[in-house]
PDB file of C-alpha atoms in Angstrom:
ATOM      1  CA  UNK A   1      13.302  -0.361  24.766  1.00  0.00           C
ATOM      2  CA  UNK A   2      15.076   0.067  21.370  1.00  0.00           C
ATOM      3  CA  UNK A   3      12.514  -3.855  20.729  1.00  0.00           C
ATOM      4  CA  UNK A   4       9.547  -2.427  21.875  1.00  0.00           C
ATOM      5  CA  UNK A   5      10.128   0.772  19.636  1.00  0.00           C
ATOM      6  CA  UNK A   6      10.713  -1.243  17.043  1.00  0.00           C
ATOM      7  CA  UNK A   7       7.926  -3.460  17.249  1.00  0.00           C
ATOM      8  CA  UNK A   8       5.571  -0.200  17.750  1.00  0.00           C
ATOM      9  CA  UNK A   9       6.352   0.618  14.043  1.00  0.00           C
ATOM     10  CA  UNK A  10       6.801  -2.603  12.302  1.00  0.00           C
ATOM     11  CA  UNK A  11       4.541  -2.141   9.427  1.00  0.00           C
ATOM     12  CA  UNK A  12       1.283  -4.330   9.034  1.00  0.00           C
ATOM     13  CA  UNK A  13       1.249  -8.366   9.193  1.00  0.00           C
ATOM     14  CA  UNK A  14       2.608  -9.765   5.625  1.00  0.00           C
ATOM     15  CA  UNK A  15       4.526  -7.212   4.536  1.00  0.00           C
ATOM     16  CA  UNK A  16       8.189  -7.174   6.132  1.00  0.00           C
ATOM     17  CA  UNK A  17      10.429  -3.930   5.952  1.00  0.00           C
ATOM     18  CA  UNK A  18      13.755  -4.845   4.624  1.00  0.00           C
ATOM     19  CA  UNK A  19      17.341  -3.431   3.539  1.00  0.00           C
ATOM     20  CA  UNK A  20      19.238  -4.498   0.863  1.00  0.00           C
ATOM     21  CA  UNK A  21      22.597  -3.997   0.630  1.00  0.00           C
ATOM     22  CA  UNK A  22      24.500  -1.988  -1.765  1.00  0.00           C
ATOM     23  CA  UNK A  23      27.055  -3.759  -2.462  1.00  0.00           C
ATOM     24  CA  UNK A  24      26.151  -7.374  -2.462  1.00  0.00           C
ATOM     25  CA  UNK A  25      22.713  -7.098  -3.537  1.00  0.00           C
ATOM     26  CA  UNK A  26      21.239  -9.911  -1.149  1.00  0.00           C
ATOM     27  CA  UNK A  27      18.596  -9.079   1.411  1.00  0.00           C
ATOM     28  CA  UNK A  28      19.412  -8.716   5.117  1.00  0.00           C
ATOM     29  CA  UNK A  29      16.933  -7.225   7.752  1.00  0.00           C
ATOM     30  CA  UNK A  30      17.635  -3.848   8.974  1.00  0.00           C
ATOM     31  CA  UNK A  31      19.343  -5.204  12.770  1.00  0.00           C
ATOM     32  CA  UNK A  32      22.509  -6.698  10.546  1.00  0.00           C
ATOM     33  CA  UNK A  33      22.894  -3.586   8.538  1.00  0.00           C
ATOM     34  CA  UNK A  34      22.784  -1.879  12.137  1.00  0.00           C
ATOM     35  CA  UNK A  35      25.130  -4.792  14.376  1.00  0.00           C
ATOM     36  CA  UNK A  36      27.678  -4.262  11.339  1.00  0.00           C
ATOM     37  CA  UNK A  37      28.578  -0.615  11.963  1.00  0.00           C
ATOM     38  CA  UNK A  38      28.150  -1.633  15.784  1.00  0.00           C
ATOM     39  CA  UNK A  39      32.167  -1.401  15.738  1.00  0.00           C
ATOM     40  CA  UNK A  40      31.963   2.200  14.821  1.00  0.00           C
ATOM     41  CA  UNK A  41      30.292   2.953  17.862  1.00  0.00           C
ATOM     42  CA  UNK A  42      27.271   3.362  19.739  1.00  0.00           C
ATOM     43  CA  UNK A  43      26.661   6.902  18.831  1.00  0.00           C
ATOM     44  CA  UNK A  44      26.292   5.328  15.160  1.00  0.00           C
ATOM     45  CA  UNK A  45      24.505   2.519  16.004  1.00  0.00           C
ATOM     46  CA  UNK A  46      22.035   4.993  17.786  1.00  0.00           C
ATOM     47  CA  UNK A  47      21.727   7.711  14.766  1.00  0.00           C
ATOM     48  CA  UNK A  48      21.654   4.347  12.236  1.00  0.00           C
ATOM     49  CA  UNK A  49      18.472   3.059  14.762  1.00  0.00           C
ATOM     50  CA  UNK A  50      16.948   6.807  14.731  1.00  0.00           C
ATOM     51  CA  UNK A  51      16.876   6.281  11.019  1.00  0.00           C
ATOM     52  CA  UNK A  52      15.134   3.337  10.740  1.00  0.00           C
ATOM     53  CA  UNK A  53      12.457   3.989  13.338  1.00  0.00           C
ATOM     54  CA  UNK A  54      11.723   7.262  11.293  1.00  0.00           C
ATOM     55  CA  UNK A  55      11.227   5.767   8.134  1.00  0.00           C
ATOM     56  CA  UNK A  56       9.519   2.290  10.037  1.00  0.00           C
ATOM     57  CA  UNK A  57       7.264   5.263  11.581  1.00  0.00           C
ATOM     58  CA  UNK A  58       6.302   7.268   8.434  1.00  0.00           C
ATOM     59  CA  UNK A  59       6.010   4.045   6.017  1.00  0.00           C
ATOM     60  CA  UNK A  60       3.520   2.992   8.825  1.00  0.00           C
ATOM     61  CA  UNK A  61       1.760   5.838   8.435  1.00  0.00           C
ATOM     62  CA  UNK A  62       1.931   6.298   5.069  1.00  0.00           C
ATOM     63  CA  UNK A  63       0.390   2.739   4.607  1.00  0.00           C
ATOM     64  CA  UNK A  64      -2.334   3.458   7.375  1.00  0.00           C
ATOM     65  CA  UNK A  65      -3.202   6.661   5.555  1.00  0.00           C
ATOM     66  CA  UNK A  66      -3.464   5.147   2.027  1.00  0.00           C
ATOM     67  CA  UNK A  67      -5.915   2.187   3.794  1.00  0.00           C
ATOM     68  CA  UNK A  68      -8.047   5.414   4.874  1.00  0.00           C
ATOM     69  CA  UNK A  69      -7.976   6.843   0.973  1.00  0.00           C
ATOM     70  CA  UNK A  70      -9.485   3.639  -0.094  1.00  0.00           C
ATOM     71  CA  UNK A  71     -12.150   3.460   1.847  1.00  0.00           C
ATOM     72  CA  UNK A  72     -12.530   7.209   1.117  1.00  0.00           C
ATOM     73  CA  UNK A  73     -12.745   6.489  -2.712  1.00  0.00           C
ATOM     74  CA  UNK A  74     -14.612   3.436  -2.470  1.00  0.00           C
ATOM     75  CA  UNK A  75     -17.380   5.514  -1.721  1.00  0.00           C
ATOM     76  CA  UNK A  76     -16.455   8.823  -3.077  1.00  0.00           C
ATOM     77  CA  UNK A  77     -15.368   7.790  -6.444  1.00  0.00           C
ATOM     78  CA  UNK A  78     -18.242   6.004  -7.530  1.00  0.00           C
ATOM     79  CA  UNK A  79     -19.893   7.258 -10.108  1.00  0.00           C
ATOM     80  CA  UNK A  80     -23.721   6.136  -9.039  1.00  0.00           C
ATOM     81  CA  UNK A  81     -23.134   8.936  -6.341  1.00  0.00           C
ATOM     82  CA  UNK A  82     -23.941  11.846  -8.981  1.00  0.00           C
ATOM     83  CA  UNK A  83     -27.534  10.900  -9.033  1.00  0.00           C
ATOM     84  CA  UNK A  84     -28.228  10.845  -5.322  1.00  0.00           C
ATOM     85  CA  UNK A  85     -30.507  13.953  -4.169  1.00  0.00           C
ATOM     86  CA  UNK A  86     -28.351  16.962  -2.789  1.00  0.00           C
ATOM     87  CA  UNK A  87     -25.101  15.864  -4.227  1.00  0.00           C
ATOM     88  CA  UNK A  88     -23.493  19.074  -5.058  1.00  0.00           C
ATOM     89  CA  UNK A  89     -23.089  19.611  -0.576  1.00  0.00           C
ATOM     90  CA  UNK A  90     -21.740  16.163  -0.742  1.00  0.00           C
ATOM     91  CA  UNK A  91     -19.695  16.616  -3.349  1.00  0.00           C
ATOM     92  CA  UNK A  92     -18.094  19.697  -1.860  1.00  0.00           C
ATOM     93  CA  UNK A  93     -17.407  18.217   1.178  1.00  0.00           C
ATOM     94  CA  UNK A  94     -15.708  14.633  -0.751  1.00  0.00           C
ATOM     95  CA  UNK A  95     -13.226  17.323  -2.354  1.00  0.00           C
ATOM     96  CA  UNK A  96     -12.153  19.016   0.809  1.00  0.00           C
ATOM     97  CA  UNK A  97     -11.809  15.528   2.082  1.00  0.00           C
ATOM     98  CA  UNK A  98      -9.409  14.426  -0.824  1.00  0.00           C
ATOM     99  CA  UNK A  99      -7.400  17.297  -0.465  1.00  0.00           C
ATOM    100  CA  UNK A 100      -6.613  16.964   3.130  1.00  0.00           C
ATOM    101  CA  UNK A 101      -5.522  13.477   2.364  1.00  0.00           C
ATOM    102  CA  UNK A 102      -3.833  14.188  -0.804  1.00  0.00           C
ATOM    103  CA  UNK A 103      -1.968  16.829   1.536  1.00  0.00           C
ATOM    104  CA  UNK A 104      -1.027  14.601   4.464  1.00  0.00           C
ATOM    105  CA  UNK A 105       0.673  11.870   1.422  1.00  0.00           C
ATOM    106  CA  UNK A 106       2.485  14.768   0.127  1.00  0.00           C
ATOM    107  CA  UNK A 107       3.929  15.730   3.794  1.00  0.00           C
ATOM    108  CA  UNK A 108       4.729  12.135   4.453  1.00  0.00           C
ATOM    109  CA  UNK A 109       5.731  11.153   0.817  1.00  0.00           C
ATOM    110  CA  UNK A 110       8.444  13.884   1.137  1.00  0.00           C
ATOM    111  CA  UNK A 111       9.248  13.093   4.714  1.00  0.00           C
ATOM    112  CA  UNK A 112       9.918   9.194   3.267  1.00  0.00           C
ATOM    113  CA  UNK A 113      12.354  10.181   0.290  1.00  0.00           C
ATOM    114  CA  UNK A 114      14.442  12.280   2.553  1.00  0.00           C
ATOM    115  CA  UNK A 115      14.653   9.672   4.994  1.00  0.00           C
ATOM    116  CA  UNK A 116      15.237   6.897   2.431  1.00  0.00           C
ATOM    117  CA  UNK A 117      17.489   9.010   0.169  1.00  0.00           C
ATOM    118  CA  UNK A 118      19.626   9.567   3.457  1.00  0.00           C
ATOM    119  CA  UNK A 119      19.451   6.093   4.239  1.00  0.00           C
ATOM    120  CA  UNK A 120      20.449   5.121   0.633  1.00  0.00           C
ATOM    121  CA  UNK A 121      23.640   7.530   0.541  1.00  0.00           C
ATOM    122  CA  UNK A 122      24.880   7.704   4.229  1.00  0.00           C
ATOM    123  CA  UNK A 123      24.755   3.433   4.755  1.00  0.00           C
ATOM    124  CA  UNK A 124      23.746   2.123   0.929  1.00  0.00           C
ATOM    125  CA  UNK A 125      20.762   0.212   1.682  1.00  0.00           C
ATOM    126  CA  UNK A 126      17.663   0.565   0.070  1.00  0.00           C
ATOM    127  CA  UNK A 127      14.224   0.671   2.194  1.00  0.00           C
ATOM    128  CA  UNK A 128      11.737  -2.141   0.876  1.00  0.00           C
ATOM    129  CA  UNK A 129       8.584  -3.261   1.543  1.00  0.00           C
ATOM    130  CA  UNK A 130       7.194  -6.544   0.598  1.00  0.00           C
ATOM    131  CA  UNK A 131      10.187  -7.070  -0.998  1.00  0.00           C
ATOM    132  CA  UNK A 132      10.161  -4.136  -3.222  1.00  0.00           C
ATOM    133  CA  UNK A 133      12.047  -0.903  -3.016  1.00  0.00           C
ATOM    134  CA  UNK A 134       9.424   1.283  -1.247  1.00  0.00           C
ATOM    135  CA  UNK A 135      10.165   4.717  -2.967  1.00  0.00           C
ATOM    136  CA  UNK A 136       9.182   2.873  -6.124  1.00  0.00           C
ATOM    137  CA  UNK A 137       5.936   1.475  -4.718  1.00  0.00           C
ATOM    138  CA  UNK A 138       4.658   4.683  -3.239  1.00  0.00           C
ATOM    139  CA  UNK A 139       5.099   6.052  -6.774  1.00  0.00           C
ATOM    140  CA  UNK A 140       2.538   3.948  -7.900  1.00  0.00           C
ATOM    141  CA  UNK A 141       0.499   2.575  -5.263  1.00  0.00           C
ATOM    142  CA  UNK A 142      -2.354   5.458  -5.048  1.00  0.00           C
ATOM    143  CA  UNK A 143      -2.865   5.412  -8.464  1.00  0.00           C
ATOM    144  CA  UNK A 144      -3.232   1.324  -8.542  1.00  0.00           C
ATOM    145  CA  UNK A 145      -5.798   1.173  -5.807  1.00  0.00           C
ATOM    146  CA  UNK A 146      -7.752   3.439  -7.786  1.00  0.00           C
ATOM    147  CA  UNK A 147      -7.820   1.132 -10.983  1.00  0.00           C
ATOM    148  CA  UNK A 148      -8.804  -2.146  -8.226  1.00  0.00           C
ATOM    149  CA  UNK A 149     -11.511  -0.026  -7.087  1.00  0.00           C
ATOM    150  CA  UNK A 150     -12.721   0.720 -10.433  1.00  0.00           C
ATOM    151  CA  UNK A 151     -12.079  -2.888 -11.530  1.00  0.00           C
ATOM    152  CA  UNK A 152     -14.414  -3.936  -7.847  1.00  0.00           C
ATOM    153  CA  UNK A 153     -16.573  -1.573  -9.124  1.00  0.00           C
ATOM    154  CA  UNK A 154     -16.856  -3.381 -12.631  1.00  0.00           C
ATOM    155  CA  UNK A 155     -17.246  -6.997 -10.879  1.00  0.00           C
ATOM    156  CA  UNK A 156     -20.305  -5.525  -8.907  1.00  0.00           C
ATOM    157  CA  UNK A 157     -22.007  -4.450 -11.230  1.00  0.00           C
ATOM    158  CA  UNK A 158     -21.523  -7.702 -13.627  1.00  0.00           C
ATOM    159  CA  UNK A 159     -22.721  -9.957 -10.862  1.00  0.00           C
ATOM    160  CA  UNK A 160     -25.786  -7.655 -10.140  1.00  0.00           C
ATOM    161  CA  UNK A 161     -26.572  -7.894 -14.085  1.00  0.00           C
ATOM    162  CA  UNK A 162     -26.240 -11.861 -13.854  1.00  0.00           C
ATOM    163  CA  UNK A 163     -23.274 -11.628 -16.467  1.00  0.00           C
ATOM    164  CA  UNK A 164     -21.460 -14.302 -14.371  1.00  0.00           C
ATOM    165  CA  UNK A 165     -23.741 -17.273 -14.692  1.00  0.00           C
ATOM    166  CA  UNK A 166     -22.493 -17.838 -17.763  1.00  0.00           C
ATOM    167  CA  UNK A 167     -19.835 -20.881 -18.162  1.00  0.00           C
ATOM    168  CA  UNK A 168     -16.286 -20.147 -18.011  1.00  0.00           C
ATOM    169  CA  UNK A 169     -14.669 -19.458 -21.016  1.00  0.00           C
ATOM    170  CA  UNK A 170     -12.247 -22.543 -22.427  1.00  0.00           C
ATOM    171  CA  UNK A 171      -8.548 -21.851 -22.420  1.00  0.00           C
ATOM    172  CA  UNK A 172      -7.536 -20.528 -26.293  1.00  0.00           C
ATOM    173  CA  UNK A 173      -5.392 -24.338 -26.407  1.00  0.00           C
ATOM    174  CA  UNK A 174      -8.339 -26.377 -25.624  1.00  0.00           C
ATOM    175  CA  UNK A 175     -10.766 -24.406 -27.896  1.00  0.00           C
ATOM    176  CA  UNK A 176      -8.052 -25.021 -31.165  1.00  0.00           C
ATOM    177  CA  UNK A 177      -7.902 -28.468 -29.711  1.00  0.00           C
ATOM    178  CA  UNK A 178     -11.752 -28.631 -29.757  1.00  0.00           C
ATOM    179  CA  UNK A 179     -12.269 -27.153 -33.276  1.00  0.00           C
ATOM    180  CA  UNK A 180      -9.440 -29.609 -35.204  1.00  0.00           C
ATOM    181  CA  UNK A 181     -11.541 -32.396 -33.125  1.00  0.00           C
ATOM    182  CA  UNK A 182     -14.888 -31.493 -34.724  1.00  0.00           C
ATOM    183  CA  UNK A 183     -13.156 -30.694 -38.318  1.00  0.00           C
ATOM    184  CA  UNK A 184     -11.623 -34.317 -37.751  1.00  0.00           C
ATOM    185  CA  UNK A 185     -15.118 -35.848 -37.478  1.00  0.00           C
ATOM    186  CA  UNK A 186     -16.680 -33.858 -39.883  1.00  0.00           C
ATOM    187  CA  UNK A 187     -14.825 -35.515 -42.829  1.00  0.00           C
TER     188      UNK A 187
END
């Protein structure tokens, strides 16, 4: 039961939630944090297994939720939107929709540092995700998917202009190379 659980909120494919240690600093997966305070009991194997399926289950969420967002802002924070007939409605409505997200991160973002700060100080692991220490990616996360949409945004409307037939540019080495060739044969 405690598999199936487990595999209900294992976060998506390629990225692997993780512990790390305190102490030794290598990685192990959160089972052998839990099978090492197995001798302490199962009452504290089962509170130690409570706490990892809650943070599994809100990092899963948390991740689902900012996949939503972007799609939400792929759309709503373009700025060719502002000159589509009856905006202001739409507009309207795109704010009540950011709020409501920006609302649910903020419930789960706090629900996620309590459970990792508790996880940090009661059993001195640290909750990662892709091999990074999550409470340090969903610091930044939001605010990078906003800069890849904008730099999407960018390529789009580059390749619509036809700025990317031109030829790649030549690394800066080969280009000095270049120039002391054609100085060479110039004298």
């Amino acid at each position: 039961a405690a598999a199936a659980a487990a595999a209900a909120t294992a976060p998506p494919a390629g990225n692997q939630l993780t512990v790390q240690g305190h102490g030794n600093g290598r990685a192990q997966s959160a089972s052998s944090s839990m099978l090492s305070s197995f001798t302490q009991g199962p009452s504290a194997l089962e509170t130690i297994l409570t706490a990892w399926e809650a943070v599994a289950h809100a990092i899963t969420q948390r991740e689902q939720l900012l996949e939503e967002a972007e799609e939400f802002e792929r759309v709503a924070s373009d700025p060719a939107r502002f000159f589509v007939k009856g905006s202001a409605d739409a507009r309207i409505m795109e704010e009540n929709r950011r709020r409501a997200i920006g609302q649910q991160f903020t419930a789960l973002e706090a629900t996620i540092q309590e459970l990792c700060s508790a996880i940090r100080s009661q059993l001195g692991d640290v909750v990662t995700y892709g091999g990074k220490p999550y409470l340090d990616k969903m610091k930044r996360d939001r605010l990078e998917m906003l800069y890849w949409l904008q730099g999407e945004r960018r390529q789009q409307k580059l390749l619509g202009a036809g700025f990317m037939d031109l030829p790649p540019l030549r690394a800066a080495s080969s280009y000095a190379a270049s120039v002391a060739a054609s100085g060479a044969e110039n004298t």
